[in-house]
Tab-separated table of C-alpha atoms in Angstrom:
chain	number	residue	atom	x	y	z
A	1	UNK	CA	2.464	-31.967	-35.944
A	2	UNK	CA	2.577	-30.037	-32.705
A	3	UNK	CA	-0.455	-30.200	-30.480
A	4	UNK	CA	-2.185	-26.857	-30.016
A	5	UNK	CA	-2.926	-25.555	-26.547
A	6	UNK	CA	-5.799	-23.453	-25.313
A	7	UNK	CA	-4.922	-20.020	-23.908
A	8	UNK	CA	-7.050	-17.851	-21.658
A	9	UNK	CA	-7.677	-14.130	-21.856
A	10	UNK	CA	-8.775	-11.514	-19.322
A	11	UNK	CA	-11.987	-9.877	-20.499
A	12	UNK	CA	-13.632	-7.413	-18.141
A	13	UNK	CA	-13.915	-8.926	-14.700
A	14	UNK	CA	-13.972	-12.608	-15.563
A	15	UNK	CA	-11.620	-15.083	-17.190
A	16	UNK	CA	-12.932	-16.838	-20.305
A	17	UNK	CA	-11.413	-19.139	-22.878
A	18	UNK	CA	-10.910	-17.955	-26.416
A	19	UNK	CA	-12.930	-19.704	-29.090
A	20	UNK	CA	-11.348	-22.684	-30.814
A	21	UNK	CA	-12.212	-21.077	-34.133
A	22	UNK	CA	-10.217	-17.975	-33.290
A	23	UNK	CA	-6.970	-18.362	-35.225
A	24	UNK	CA	-5.295	-15.245	-33.886
A	25	UNK	CA	-1.606	-14.611	-34.079
A	26	UNK	CA	0.809	-15.726	-31.407
A	27	UNK	CA	0.201	-14.154	-27.983
A	28	UNK	CA	1.980	-11.127	-26.628
A	29	UNK	CA	2.438	-10.211	-22.988
A	30	UNK	CA	0.617	-6.961	-22.225
A	31	UNK	CA	2.979	-5.501	-19.680
A	32	UNK	CA	5.085	-7.639	-17.343
A	33	UNK	CA	2.165	-9.587	-15.841
A	34	UNK	CA	-0.850	-9.966	-18.148
A	35	UNK	CA	-1.334	-13.521	-19.408
A	36	UNK	CA	-2.757	-12.922	-22.906
A	37	UNK	CA	-4.111	-15.065	-24.774
A	38	UNK	CA	-6.252	-15.999	-27.522
A	39	UNK	CA	-6.739	-18.743	-29.950
A	40	UNK	CA	-5.096	-22.010	-30.849
A	41	UNK	CA	-1.350	-21.669	-31.072
A	42	UNK	CA	1.600	-24.079	-31.290
A	43	UNK	CA	2.976	-25.546	-28.125
A	44	UNK	CA	5.581	-23.076	-26.744
A	45	UNK	CA	9.259	-23.830	-27.048
A	46	UNK	CA	11.941	-23.485	-24.400
A	47	UNK	CA	12.855	-20.104	-25.876
A	48	UNK	CA	9.261	-18.924	-25.442
A	49	UNK	CA	9.239	-19.956	-21.786
A	50	UNK	CA	12.608	-18.336	-21.098
A	51	UNK	CA	11.184	-14.800	-21.489
A	52	UNK	CA	8.515	-15.411	-18.837
A	53	UNK	CA	8.968	-15.143	-15.094
A	54	UNK	CA	8.413	-18.125	-12.808
A	55	UNK	CA	4.739	-17.429	-12.075
A	56	UNK	CA	3.892	-16.952	-15.760
A	57	UNK	CA	5.701	-20.170	-16.683
A	58	UNK	CA	3.611	-21.988	-14.065
A	59	UNK	CA	0.404	-20.734	-15.657
A	60	UNK	CA	1.565	-21.882	-19.101
A	61	UNK	CA	2.472	-25.310	-17.702
A	62	UNK	CA	-0.992	-25.678	-16.219
A	63	UNK	CA	-2.497	-24.789	-19.599
A	64	UNK	CA	-0.377	-27.518	-21.195
A	65	UNK	CA	-1.496	-30.032	-18.592
A	66	UNK	CA	-5.127	-29.254	-19.298
A	67	UNK	CA	-4.591	-29.668	-23.040
A	68	UNK	CA	-2.905	-33.013	-22.454
A	69	UNK	CA	-5.883	-34.137	-20.401
A	70	UNK	CA	-8.239	-33.196	-23.243
A	71	UNK	CA	-6.131	-35.121	-25.740
A	72	UNK	CA	-6.062	-38.248	-23.593
A	73	UNK	CA	-9.773	-38.111	-22.778
A	74	UNK	CA	-9.281	-37.492	-19.037
A	75	UNK	CA	-11.507	-34.968	-17.273
A	76	UNK	CA	-11.881	-32.560	-20.222
A	77	UNK	CA	-12.168	-28.969	-19.167
A	78	UNK	CA	-13.789	-26.743	-21.780
A	79	UNK	CA	-13.381	-23.496	-19.874
A	80	UNK	CA	-10.023	-23.890	-18.141
A	81	UNK	CA	-9.747	-20.269	-17.116
A	82	UNK	CA	-13.285	-19.750	-15.836
A	83	UNK	CA	-12.565	-18.098	-12.507
A	84	UNK	CA	-13.548	-19.130	-9.010
A	85	UNK	CA	-14.022	-15.427	-8.403
A	86	UNK	CA	-17.404	-13.949	-9.474
A	87	UNK	CA	-17.851	-12.206	-12.836
A	88	UNK	CA	-20.256	-9.497	-13.869
A	89	UNK	CA	-22.718	-12.262	-14.890
A	90	UNK	CA	-23.070	-14.543	-11.847
A	91	UNK	CA	-25.636	-16.788	-13.548
A	92	UNK	CA	-22.932	-18.161	-15.846
A	93	UNK	CA	-20.812	-19.378	-12.926
A	94	UNK	CA	-21.167	-22.840	-11.414
A	95	UNK	CA	-23.435	-22.855	-8.335
A	96	UNK	CA	-20.610	-24.037	-6.087
A	97	UNK	CA	-16.836	-23.936	-6.100
A	98	UNK	CA	-16.949	-27.678	-5.363
A	99	UNK	CA	-17.990	-28.240	-8.999
A	100	UNK	CA	-14.622	-26.998	-10.225
A	101	UNK	CA	-11.708	-29.282	-10.892
A	102	UNK	CA	-8.533	-28.991	-8.865
A	103	UNK	CA	-6.656	-27.792	-11.956
A	104	UNK	CA	-9.112	-24.934	-12.533
A	105	UNK	CA	-8.789	-23.792	-8.924
A	106	UNK	CA	-5.002	-23.957	-9.187
A	107	UNK	CA	-5.023	-21.796	-12.315
A	108	UNK	CA	-7.348	-19.311	-10.606
A	109	UNK	CA	-4.936	-18.922	-7.681
A	110	UNK	CA	-1.966	-18.468	-10.011
A	111	UNK	CA	-3.801	-15.777	-11.974
A	112	UNK	CA	-4.757	-14.059	-8.709
A	113	UNK	CA	-1.044	-13.929	-7.838
A	114	UNK	CA	-0.322	-12.197	-11.155
A	115	UNK	CA	-3.180	-9.768	-11.709
A	116	UNK	CA	-4.744	-6.922	-9.690
A	117	UNK	CA	-7.634	-8.089	-7.510
A	118	UNK	CA	-10.586	-6.151	-6.057
A	119	UNK	CA	-12.507	-6.853	-2.852
A	120	UNK	CA	-16.262	-6.379	-3.351
A	121	UNK	CA	-17.205	-6.652	0.314
A	122	UNK	CA	-17.924	-10.382	0.246
A	123	UNK	CA	-15.834	-11.765	-2.614
A	124	UNK	CA	-12.975	-11.047	-5.020
A	125	UNK	CA	-12.840	-10.113	-8.695
A	126	UNK	CA	-10.203	-9.039	-11.191
A	127	UNK	CA	-9.367	-5.337	-11.289
A	128	UNK	CA	-8.037	-3.268	-14.183
A	129	UNK	CA	-4.727	-4.482	-15.570
A	130	UNK	CA	-1.525	-2.533	-14.984
A	131	UNK	CA	-0.531	-0.533	-18.054
A	132	UNK	CA	3.161	-0.702	-19.082
A	133	UNK	CA	3.598	3.017	-18.449
A	134	UNK	CA	2.505	2.527	-14.820
A	135	UNK	CA	5.372	0.157	-14.030
A	136	UNK	CA	8.415	1.326	-12.107
A	137	UNK	CA	11.709	-0.386	-12.876
A	138	UNK	CA	14.525	-1.253	-10.526
A	139	UNK	CA	17.138	0.254	-12.820
A	140	UNK	CA	15.520	3.630	-13.592
A	141	UNK	CA	17.092	5.411	-10.647
A	142	UNK	CA	20.705	4.742	-9.777
A	143	UNK	CA	20.180	5.598	-6.111
A	144	UNK	CA	17.601	2.796	-5.682
A	145	UNK	CA	20.148	0.258	-4.476
A	146	UNK	CA	18.966	-0.850	-1.064
A	147	UNK	CA	20.276	-3.801	0.938
A	148	UNK	CA	18.417	-6.635	2.690
A	149	UNK	CA	15.363	-6.575	0.441
A	150	UNK	CA	13.922	-9.750	-1.049
A	151	UNK	CA	11.034	-10.888	-3.249
A	152	UNK	CA	7.768	-10.813	-1.355
A	153	UNK	CA	6.404	-13.816	0.489
A	154	UNK	CA	2.863	-12.491	0.166
A	155	UNK	CA	0.464	-14.490	-1.978
A	156	UNK	CA	-3.174	-14.113	-2.893
A	157	UNK	CA	-4.011	-16.605	-0.137
A	158	UNK	CA	-2.152	-14.671	2.577
A	159	UNK	CA	-3.601	-11.300	1.524
A	160	UNK	CA	-7.075	-12.854	1.324
A	161	UNK	CA	-6.712	-13.984	4.948
A	162	UNK	CA	-5.589	-10.478	5.922
A	163	UNK	CA	-8.570	-8.888	4.154
A	164	UNK	CA	-11.039	-11.221	5.826
A	165	UNK	CA	-9.431	-10.354	9.160
A	166	UNK	CA	-9.270	-6.551	8.716
A	167	UNK	CA	-12.421	-6.120	6.564
A	168	UNK	CA	-11.495	-3.135	4.348
A	169	UNK	CA	-14.275	-1.237	2.515
A	170	UNK	CA	-15.633	-2.565	-0.765
A	171	UNK	CA	-13.534	-1.435	-3.713
A	172	UNK	CA	-10.240	-2.223	-1.974
A	173	UNK	CA	-7.778	-3.362	-4.672
A	174	UNK	CA	-4.369	-4.978	-4.320
A	175	UNK	CA	-1.607	-6.531	-6.379
A	176	UNK	CA	0.968	-9.192	-5.463
A	177	UNK	CA	4.460	-8.010	-6.526
A	178	UNK	CA	6.316	-10.101	-9.088
A	179	UNK	CA	9.652	-11.695	-8.235
A	180	UNK	CA	11.604	-8.804	-9.757
A	181	UNK	CA	9.695	-6.100	-7.850
A	182	UNK	CA	10.539	-4.568	-4.498
A	183	UNK	CA	8.844	-2.231	-1.970
A	184	UNK	CA	10.061	0.851	-3.882
A	185	UNK	CA	8.645	-0.226	-7.269
A	186	UNK	CA	4.837	-0.156	-6.921
A	187	UNK	CA	3.048	0.793	-10.156
A	188	UNK	CA	1.857	4.383	-10.424
A	189	UNK	CA	-1.382	4.684	-8.483
A	190	UNK	CA	-0.343	1.991	-5.974
A	191	UNK	CA	1.562	2.030	-2.665
A	192	UNK	CA	3.454	-0.678	-0.804
A	193	UNK	CA	2.273	-1.985	2.585
A	194	UNK	CA	3.406	-4.876	4.802
A	195	UNK	CA	1.230	-7.668	6.149
A	196	UNK	CA	2.765	-7.360	9.621
A	197	UNK	CA	1.414	-3.809	9.973
A	198	UNK	CA	-2.078	-5.268	10.152
A	199	UNK	CA	-1.628	-8.759	11.578
A	200	UNK	CA	0.706	-7.814	14.470
A	201	UNK	CA	0.130	-4.092	15.063
A	202	UNK	CA	-3.573	-3.749	14.181
A	203	UNK	CA	-3.292	-0.956	11.645
A	204	UNK	CA	-6.669	-0.333	10.039
A	205	UNK	CA	-8.329	0.467	6.713
A	206	UNK	CA	-8.551	2.978	5.277
A	207	UNK	CA	-5.049	4.086	6.225
A	208	UNK	CA	-5.136	7.164	8.514
A	209	UNK	CA	-4.797	10.471	6.755
A	210	UNK	CA	-2.123	11.822	9.094
A	211	UNK	CA	0.167	8.872	8.215
A	212	UNK	CA	0.059	9.612	4.483
A	213	UNK	CA	0.346	13.358	5.131
A	214	UNK	CA	3.410	12.678	7.276
A	215	UNK	CA	5.005	10.664	4.447
A	216	UNK	CA	4.083	13.430	2.016
A	217	UNK	CA	5.668	16.144	4.151
A	218	UNK	CA	8.853	14.087	4.621
A	219	UNK	CA	8.825	13.091	0.930
A	220	UNK	CA	9.212	9.410	1.706
A	221	UNK	CA	7.481	6.374	0.238
A	222	UNK	CA	4.867	4.618	2.341
A	223	UNK	CA	6.847	1.383	1.906
A	224	UNK	CA	9.798	2.953	3.746
A	225	UNK	CA	7.902	3.037	7.036
A	226	UNK	CA	9.026	0.393	9.524
A	227	UNK	CA	6.967	-1.916	11.724
A	228	UNK	CA	8.152	-0.212	14.924
A	229	UNK	CA	7.090	3.138	13.457
A	230	UNK	CA	3.606	1.733	12.822
A	231	UNK	CA	3.443	0.416	16.389
A	232	UNK	CA	4.214	3.894	17.749
A	233	UNK	CA	1.637	5.421	15.399
A	234	UNK	CA	-1.109	3.016	16.544
A	235	UNK	CA	-0.277	3.495	20.226
A	236	UNK	CA	-0.247	7.306	20.042
A	237	UNK	CA	-3.537	7.319	18.123
A	238	UNK	CA	-5.187	5.188	20.833
A	239	UNK	CA	-3.781	7.254	23.719
A	240	UNK	CA	-4.794	10.526	22.086
A	241	UNK	CA	-8.321	9.264	21.358
A	242	UNK	CA	-8.747	8.179	24.990
A	243	UNK	CA	-7.882	11.762	25.982
A	244	UNK	CA	-10.404	13.145	23.508
A	245	UNK	CA	-7.686	14.296	21.103
A	246	UNK	CA	-7.726	13.539	17.383
A	247	UNK	CA	-4.199	12.700	16.259
A	248	UNK	CA	-2.924	15.120	13.617
A	249	UNK	CA	0.243	15.178	11.560
A	250	UNK	CA	1.531	18.182	13.523
A	251	UNK	CA	0.952	16.489	16.867
A	252	UNK	CA	2.629	13.331	15.594
A	253	UNK	CA	5.643	15.336	14.372
A	254	UNK	CA	5.903	17.005	17.770
A	255	UNK	CA	5.985	13.698	19.661
A	256	UNK	CA	8.382	11.859	17.338
A	257	UNK	CA	11.670	12.480	15.605
A	258	UNK	CA	12.522	11.110	12.123
A	259	UNK	CA	15.250	8.573	11.550
A	260	UNK	CA	16.335	6.698	8.449
A	261	UNK	CA	18.637	3.732	7.828
A	262	UNK	CA	21.035	4.495	4.999
A	263	UNK	CA	21.585	0.921	3.804
A	264	UNK	CA	17.998	-0.305	3.737
A	265	UNK	CA	16.207	3.008	3.172
A	266	UNK	CA	13.748	2.242	5.988
A	267	UNK	CA	12.296	5.174	7.899
A	268	UNK	CA	10.636	5.468	11.266
A	269	UNK	CA	9.489	8.179	13.615
A	270	UNK	CA	10.866	7.272	17.053
A	271	UNK	CA	9.545	8.855	20.222
A	272	UNK	CA	11.157	12.027	21.497
A	273	UNK	CA	12.704	11.007	24.854
A	274	UNK	CA	10.751	13.514	26.962
A	275	UNK	CA	7.477	12.356	25.373
A	276	UNK	CA	8.205	8.621	25.430
A	277	UNK	CA	5.230	7.086	27.216
A	278	UNK	CA	5.405	3.667	25.491
A	279	UNK	CA	7.161	0.750	27.179
A	280	UNK	CA	7.204	-3.011	26.819
A	281	UNK	CA	7.850	-2.992	23.077
A	282	UNK	CA	10.756	-4.938	21.553
A	283	UNK	CA	13.430	-2.803	19.967
A	284	UNK	CA	13.520	-5.009	16.864
A	285	UNK	CA	10.937	-6.923	14.842
A	286	UNK	CA	12.509	-9.731	12.819
A	287	UNK	CA	11.536	-10.379	9.197
A	288	UNK	CA	8.703	-7.841	9.247
A	289	UNK	CA	9.534	-6.724	5.692
A	290	UNK	CA	9.390	-10.147	4.025
A	291	UNK	CA	5.644	-10.152	3.217
A	292	UNK	CA	4.473	-7.061	1.350
A	293	UNK	CA	1.988	-6.201	-1.371
A	294	UNK	CA	0.740	-3.193	-3.315
A	295	UNK	CA	-2.593	-1.462	-2.603
A	296	UNK	CA	-4.422	0.765	-5.058
A	297	UNK	CA	-4.692	4.371	-3.888
A	298	UNK	CA	-8.430	5.011	-3.622
A	299	UNK	CA	-11.106	5.803	-1.027
A	300	UNK	CA	-11.246	2.191	0.145
A	301	UNK	CA	-7.570	2.047	1.168
A	302	UNK	CA	-6.716	5.681	2.085
A	303	UNK	CA	-8.650	8.257	4.080
A	304	UNK	CA	-7.380	10.916	1.694
A	305	UNK	CA	-6.320	9.391	-1.652
A	306	UNK	CA	-5.528	12.838	-3.067
A	307	UNK	CA	-2.305	13.101	-1.028
A	308	UNK	CA	0.678	12.617	-3.325
A	309	UNK	CA	3.026	9.838	-2.200
A	310	UNK	CA	6.471	8.965	-3.489
A	311	UNK	CA	6.912	5.574	-5.096
A	312	UNK	CA	10.690	5.243	-4.913
A	313	UNK	CA	12.512	5.318	-1.594
A	314	UNK	CA	14.043	8.650	-0.618
A	315	UNK	CA	17.011	8.904	1.749
A	316	UNK	CA	17.014	12.724	1.821
A	317	UNK	CA	14.106	13.241	4.190
A	318	UNK	CA	12.871	16.722	4.988
A	319	UNK	CA	13.413	17.746	8.596
A	320	UNK	CA	10.645	20.187	9.399
A	321	UNK	CA	10.377	22.568	12.325
A	322	UNK	CA	8.228	21.553	15.288
A	323	UNK	CA	4.683	22.886	15.176
A	324	UNK	CA	4.896	23.936	18.836
A	325	UNK	CA	7.092	26.809	17.682
A	326	UNK	CA	3.872	28.514	16.581
A	327	UNK	CA	3.102	28.835	20.297
A	328	UNK	CA	-0.621	27.985	20.223
A	329	UNK	CA	-2.032	27.278	23.652
A	330	UNK	CA	-4.468	24.534	22.624
A	331	UNK	CA	-1.794	22.617	20.746
A	332	UNK	CA	0.650	22.825	23.646
A	333	UNK	CA	-2.049	21.595	26.001
A	334	UNK	CA	-2.587	18.514	23.815
A	335	UNK	CA	1.149	17.762	23.813
A	336	UNK	CA	1.333	18.193	27.565
A	337	UNK	CA	-1.693	15.919	28.109
A	338	UNK	CA	0.032	13.071	26.294
A	339	UNK	CA	3.389	13.733	27.995
A	340	UNK	CA	1.882	13.477	31.466
A	341	UNK	CA	0.441	10.005	30.813
A	342	UNK	CA	1.927	7.221	32.875
A	343	UNK	CA	3.946	4.695	30.936
A	344	UNK	CA	1.740	2.638	28.641
A	345	UNK	CA	2.732	-0.969	27.956
A	346	UNK	CA	2.399	-2.051	24.351
A	347	UNK	CA	0.876	-5.453	25.323
A	348	UNK	CA	-1.970	-3.494	26.974
A	349	UNK	CA	-2.941	-1.898	23.650
A	350	UNK	CA	-5.447	-4.602	22.817
A	351	UNK	CA	-7.545	-4.972	19.675
A	352	UNK	CA	-10.669	-4.001	21.642
A	353	UNK	CA	-8.947	-0.857	22.885
A	354	UNK	CA	-7.933	0.085	19.344
A	355	UNK	CA	-11.457	-0.453	17.994
A	356	UNK	CA	-12.918	1.666	20.813
A	357	UNK	CA	-10.482	4.475	19.953
A	358	UNK	CA	-11.436	4.318	16.264
A	359	UNK	CA	-15.130	4.584	17.180
A	360	UNK	CA	-14.398	7.716	19.221
A	361	UNK	CA	-12.517	9.237	16.303
A	362	UNK	CA	-15.328	8.352	13.907
A	363	UNK	CA	-17.943	10.039	16.120
A	364	UNK	CA	-15.736	13.116	16.479
A	365	UNK	CA	-15.330	13.348	12.694
A	366	UNK	CA	-19.063	12.980	12.028
A	367	UNK	CA	-19.918	15.748	14.510
A	368	UNK	CA	-17.413	18.261	13.027
A	369	UNK	CA	-18.571	19.381	9.550
A	370	UNK	CA	-15.911	22.089	9.325
A	371	UNK	CA	-13.125	19.675	10.256
A	372	UNK	CA	-9.976	19.995	8.199
A	373	UNK	CA	-8.528	16.435	8.054
A	374	UNK	CA	-4.995	17.693	7.491
A	375	UNK	CA	-5.152	19.648	10.737
A	376	UNK	CA	-6.804	16.872	12.756
A	377	UNK	CA	-9.198	19.391	14.371
A	378	UNK	CA	-11.861	21.955	13.485
A	379	UNK	CA	-10.655	25.119	11.766
A	380	UNK	CA	-12.821	27.155	14.092
A	381	UNK	CA	-10.643	26.007	17.028
A	382	UNK	CA	-7.459	27.513	15.591
A	383	UNK	CA	-6.050	30.469	17.457
A	384	UNK	CA	-5.335	33.736	15.611
A	385	UNK	CA	-1.593	33.119	15.989
A	386	UNK	CA	-1.845	29.721	14.280
A	387	UNK	CA	-3.921	31.219	11.457
A	388	UNK	CA	-1.248	33.885	10.937
A	389	UNK	CA	1.430	31.177	10.929
A	390	UNK	CA	-0.467	29.240	8.251
A	391	UNK	CA	-0.805	32.322	6.066
A	392	UNK	CA	2.894	33.126	6.413
A	393	UNK	CA	3.875	29.547	5.469
A	394	UNK	CA	1.623	29.674	2.429
A	395	UNK	CA	3.088	33.010	1.298
A	396	UNK	CA	6.602	31.630	1.775
A	397	UNK	CA	5.759	28.584	-0.344
A	398	UNK	CA	4.348	30.796	-3.141
A	399	UNK	CA	7.424	33.016	-3.042
A	400	UNK	CA	9.810	30.048	-3.262
A	401	UNK	CA	7.794	28.503	-6.081
A	402	UNK	CA	7.941	31.682	-8.162
A	403	UNK	CA	11.669	32.016	-7.481
A	404	UNK	CA	12.340	28.458	-8.688
A	405	UNK	CA	10.223	28.925	-11.814
A	406	UNK	CA	12.026	32.131	-12.733
A	407	UNK	CA	15.462	30.674	-12.060
A	408	UNK	CA	15.077	27.219	-13.630
A	409	UNK	CA	12.086	27.584	-15.904
A	410	UNK	CA	10.546	24.331	-14.656
A	411	UNK	CA	7.447	23.501	-12.613
A	412	UNK	CA	9.283	22.698	-9.398
A	413	UNK	CA	7.755	22.846	-5.918
A	414	UNK	CA	9.853	23.545	-2.798
A	415	UNK	CA	10.289	20.621	-0.447
A	416	UNK	CA	9.283	22.513	2.673
A	417	UNK	CA	5.872	23.657	1.416
A	418	UNK	CA	2.852	23.036	3.660
A	419	UNK	CA	0.640	20.014	3.183
A	420	UNK	CA	-2.008	22.038	1.383
A	421	UNK	CA	0.328	22.449	-1.612
A	422	UNK	CA	0.559	19.330	-3.747
A	423	UNK	CA	3.998	17.997	-4.551
A	424	UNK	CA	4.835	15.902	-7.619
A	425	UNK	CA	5.503	12.188	-7.378
A	426	UNK	CA	9.133	11.168	-7.647
A	427	UNK	CA	9.203	8.934	-10.711
């Protein structure tokens, strides 16, 4: 007679073991990552393990080890899946993580590598599971064949260290990609980011609105953005803040020019030569794309979570006209102020300097109630010529939309519409 094993199930925010009296049917995987579980079931065969990925097989093996320990009378664990992370009922948890066995802690870490996790401000808990319809597959789009991409090296431990270092707002949720997933396959409602953005280049949470607006206007995925592009973004934000200028997507587009690598799909905005005030930065960052994870799009991770971002990589980027063509005096003065800066060395952009710049931006935002975050400045400061330009762009977008609907009969939106017009996600 085969020895039954105990399986664990995710219920709410905590992990609990199913009752021994629960004789439910054999388990089913809910989506590619949920560990299901309930009841007493026969020990799995090799065929059962073959359909699981490596991480899921590890969790099953740990469950088998715990059952073997129960059978042999060694260190019985009645609640093998009771999580180190807090549940909605803290009084049911052990008073200290030291009371847990090594096997329980190991299972907790493996589950944290498989399931969405949420940062509460001082601890971690399980987030809502990923529904099957949210998953993006590698084979759905034929043009998603990019070179030099590998399974992520990020783990729950490495992302936990990053969170403790960068201190995102409470409610920040993340997911470690499975072995078969890549930067262009985050589930719907998630976006891909790289650990090096934060550990080496001091990017901050929530992600700046002008970065996501820039990706939206170029119709690229956030995971396409390179480490050197993030370094330029951080440096320009600091320099602009020290001049009393709030970086906007239009100012960023004026100072940089888009470039994309056809083989890898990576995108970056490199400095326009006449505006290049950044020196001392290496031209290449090795292995920056090896450690990546998915973040849930909400207020804790994005300044403006309503901006629609692509999930899949897109090689056909939109090349938009420079905003300086509108001829506004205030905008041109901001561009000229940054251009006339002496060369700034990247090693001089310290963490303290970045934090001081963010405090300036925060005070400027709090003192401007009429601020339009997509413009990066108060609406009242716009010149009449810029207002006319905005109206003309909006009318052009409406005209093109109606023309497409009449011609094709489908709800399409033109690629070159302004940021105020939402564009559909590329699924």
